[in-house]
Amino acid sequence: MRIPKHIAIIPDGNRRWAIQHKKEKKDGYQNGLLPGVQVLRKAKEYGVSEITYYGFTMDNCKRPREQKDAFKKACVDALRFIKEEGNVSILVLGNRESENFPKELKEYTTRKEIGKPEIKVNFLVNYGWNWDLSGIVNGKGVYSREISKIDLVIRWGNMRRLSGMLPIQSVYADFYVVETLWPDYADEEFDLAIQWYAKQDITLGG
Amino acid sequence: MRIPKHIAIIPDGNRRWAIQHKKEKKDGYQNGLLPGVQVLRKAKEYGVSEITYYGFTMDNCKRPREQKDAFKKACVDALRFIKEEGNVSILVLGNRESENFPKELKEYTTRKEIGKPEIKVNFLVNYGWNWDLSGIVNGKGVYSREISKIDLVIRWGNMRRLSGMLPIQSVYADFYVVETLWPDYADEEFDLAIQWYAKQDITLGG
């Protein structure tokens, strides 16, 4: 079976999930932590070599304070869980020159190996596509230059858009949409995405 | 109804259509001409203000000579048809410093008004996403800087990827996939795409 080398995860639907469960919007994010770990385990199982999580963006930070604090905390917690899984190589990428960048994550803005890495994990935190591209103007190339081309994007929560995630790495990515809201993640959805990807024809324009 | 201001069309499936109809691959492109005009009429009807056609890319030019000649010719013909529709403002964008850029289209690489323009028509011809971005390095911004943000991408032929089309303009675009191969285009598909778009929630990250 043709397995994607690099999968990007858009874990959308946390706020809609919170509303469905009669919670406050901010309370959806914590329920997205366990799915993050489950996806990582599945990716390792399939032999995927790189996984990118779309944490939060600079634009997301325009949301109400309590939501912002909640998704920032969720990202810090998510990274701790990923670290605890072990055998990963972690890179956190985003604009760190801002108070919206969690200080606990600064040490991961250069890649860190935990154990004997079986998979690269990239975590986009306070990321912005225009911030990313602004690296080009400075003559160093995009800030995300360490992140490889994405083969498969899986988006939970039924929206069909990239929402600014790594535009350069996504140019040829296959885009798979899951209806389920992210906190309701089930392993079977990941399996279906992999099976769907295996059937796609890739020509890269040729 | 919420109508997209700018729609991008990925007219894929010409070669698969040719094979289905026991023709040579190169013979699929001519059957994609009429759909191009039909889509333009529909877009005008809905009051869409800008439409972009993904003609061919620099990568596509790696294909066999007879296919390359065929899709180049189809693009020249398509532009003539669009012009004949009248009341459009036309821009052809792509790397014109190459023999793969049809010389008949060079005069449209600066925007040309035909009649009293009701819609902007952008035509990507010998386009490449990396070529486009290389404009940034030269300090002038992307070469596609005259093309606005895309609201809705409609791709025919059932693939779910951007294939390098305008990565900057597409960052927040909603992505609608039509199973039908492009030469079998039917107006109803365009209607359904518009109806689908109207139901999407847009937050632009906020």
mmCIF file of N, CA and C in Angstrom, chain A residues 10-14 16-17 20 154-161 176-185 189, chain B residues 200-201:
data_model
loop_
_atom_site.group_PDB
_atom_site.id
_atom_site.type_symbol
_atom_site.label_atom_id
_atom_site.label_comp_id
_atom_site.label_asym_id
_atom_site.label_seq_id
_atom_site.Cartn_x
_atom_site.Cartn_y
_atom_site.Cartn_z
ATOM 1 N N ILE A 10 -5.319 18.743 10.614
ATOM 2 C CA ILE A 10 -6.030 19.968 11.014
ATOM 3 C C ILE A 10 -7.133 19.544 11.986
ATOM 4 N N PRO A 11 -6.895 19.777 13.271
ATOM 5 C CA PRO A 11 -7.792 19.244 14.313
ATOM 6 C C PRO A 11 -8.920 20.230 14.613
ATOM 7 N N ASP A 12 -9.849 20.358 13.673
ATOM 8 C CA ASP A 12 -10.870 21.397 13.776
ATOM 9 C C ASP A 12 -12.157 20.866 14.394
ATOM 10 N N GLY A 13 -12.905 21.771 15.028
ATOM 11 C CA GLY A 13 -14.230 21.411 15.526
ATOM 12 C C GLY A 13 -14.328 21.390 17.045
ATOM 13 N N ASN A 14 -13.271 21.848 17.718
ATOM 14 C CA ASN A 14 -13.285 21.819 19.193
ATOM 15 C C ASN A 14 -14.390 22.690 19.786
ATOM 16 N N ARG A 16 -17.169 23.744 18.215
ATOM 17 C CA ARG A 16 -18.498 23.200 17.889
ATOM 18 C C ARG A 16 -18.832 22.019 18.804
ATOM 19 N N TRP A 17 -17.806 21.227 19.120
ATOM 20 C CA TRP A 17 -17.996 20.096 20.019
ATOM 21 C C TRP A 17 -18.431 20.590 21.402
ATOM 22 N N GLN A 20 -22.049 21.618 21.303
ATOM 23 C CA GLN A 20 -22.891 20.415 21.281
ATOM 24 C C GLN A 20 -23.031 19.799 22.667
ATOM 25 N N ILE A 154 -5.207 15.760 6.550
ATOM 26 C CA ILE A 154 -6.490 15.250 7.057
ATOM 27 C C ILE A 154 -7.093 16.332 7.942
ATOM 28 N N ARG A 155 -8.285 16.768 7.555
ATOM 29 C CA ARG A 155 -8.958 17.800 8.343
ATOM 30 C C ARG A 155 -10.211 17.236 8.977
ATOM 31 N N TRP A 156 -10.304 17.348 10.300
ATOM 32 C CA TRP A 156 -11.519 16.959 11.003
ATOM 33 C C TRP A 156 -12.471 18.151 11.060
ATOM 34 N N GLY A 157 -13.766 17.880 11.235
ATOM 35 C CA GLY A 157 -14.737 18.951 11.452
ATOM 36 C C GLY A 157 -15.440 19.423 10.189
ATOM 37 N N ASN A 158 -15.150 18.706 9.064
ATOM 38 C CA ASN A 158 -15.945 18.865 7.834
ATOM 39 C C ASN A 158 -15.709 20.118 6.986
ATOM 40 N N MET A 159 -14.813 20.993 7.379
ATOM 41 C CA MET A 159 -14.498 22.134 6.514
ATOM 42 C C MET A 159 -13.520 21.680 5.434
ATOM 43 N N ARG A 160 -13.594 22.323 4.283
ATOM 44 C CA ARG A 160 -12.719 21.921 3.176
ATOM 45 C C ARG A 160 -11.835 23.082 2.756
ATOM 46 N N ARG A 161 -10.898 23.407 3.623
ATOM 47 C CA ARG A 161 -9.948 24.472 3.269
ATOM 48 C C ARG A 161 -8.670 24.274 4.078
ATOM 49 N N TYR A 176 -8.021 15.296 2.578
ATOM 50 C CA TYR A 176 -9.066 14.378 3.027
ATOM 51 C C TYR A 176 -9.838 15.012 4.180
ATOM 52 N N VAL A 177 -11.158 15.018 4.058
ATOM 53 C CA VAL A 177 -11.995 15.684 5.044
ATOM 54 C C VAL A 177 -12.785 14.662 5.864
ATOM 55 N N VAL A 178 -12.746 14.796 7.168
ATOM 56 C CA VAL A 178 -13.513 13.937 8.070
ATOM 57 C C VAL A 178 -14.642 14.781 8.667
ATOM 58 N N GLU A 179 -15.837 14.221 8.653
ATOM 59 C CA GLU A 179 -16.988 14.975 9.145
ATOM 60 C C GLU A 179 -16.939 15.162 10.673
ATOM 61 N N THR A 180 -16.512 14.136 11.350
ATOM 62 C CA THR A 180 -16.421 14.140 12.815
ATOM 63 C C THR A 180 -15.675 15.354 13.365
ATOM 64 N N LEU A 181 -16.161 15.886 14.459
ATOM 65 C CA LEU A 181 -15.430 16.956 15.137
ATOM 66 C C LEU A 181 -14.216 16.345 15.850
ATOM 67 N N TRP A 182 -13.135 17.082 15.882
ATOM 68 C CA TRP A 182 -11.864 16.541 16.373
ATOM 69 C C TRP A 182 -11.948 15.834 17.730
ATOM 70 N N PRO A 183 -12.637 16.393 18.737
ATOM 71 C CA PRO A 183 -12.663 15.695 20.035
ATOM 72 C C PRO A 183 -13.353 14.326 19.968
ATOM 73 N N ASP A 184 -14.143 14.092 18.908
ATOM 74 C CA ASP A 184 -14.795 12.783 18.757
ATOM 75 C C ASP A 184 -13.990 11.837 17.878
ATOM 76 N N TYR A 185 -12.728 12.161 17.650
ATOM 77 C CA TYR A 185 -11.837 11.354 16.807
ATOM 78 C C TYR A 185 -11.960 9.856 17.088
ATOM 79 N N GLU A 189 -11.197 6.554 11.407
ATOM 80 C CA GLU A 189 -11.143 7.672 10.458
ATOM 81 C C GLU A 189 -9.750 7.819 9.870
ATOM 82 N N GLN B 200 -21.037 27.320 3.795
ATOM 83 C CA GLN B 200 -19.793 27.229 4.555
ATOM 84 C C GLN B 200 -19.668 28.400 5.509
ATOM 85 N N ASP B 201 -19.094 28.097 6.636
ATOM 86 C CA ASP B 201 -18.894 29.102 7.660
ATOM 87 C C ASP B 201 -17.520 29.704 7.439
#
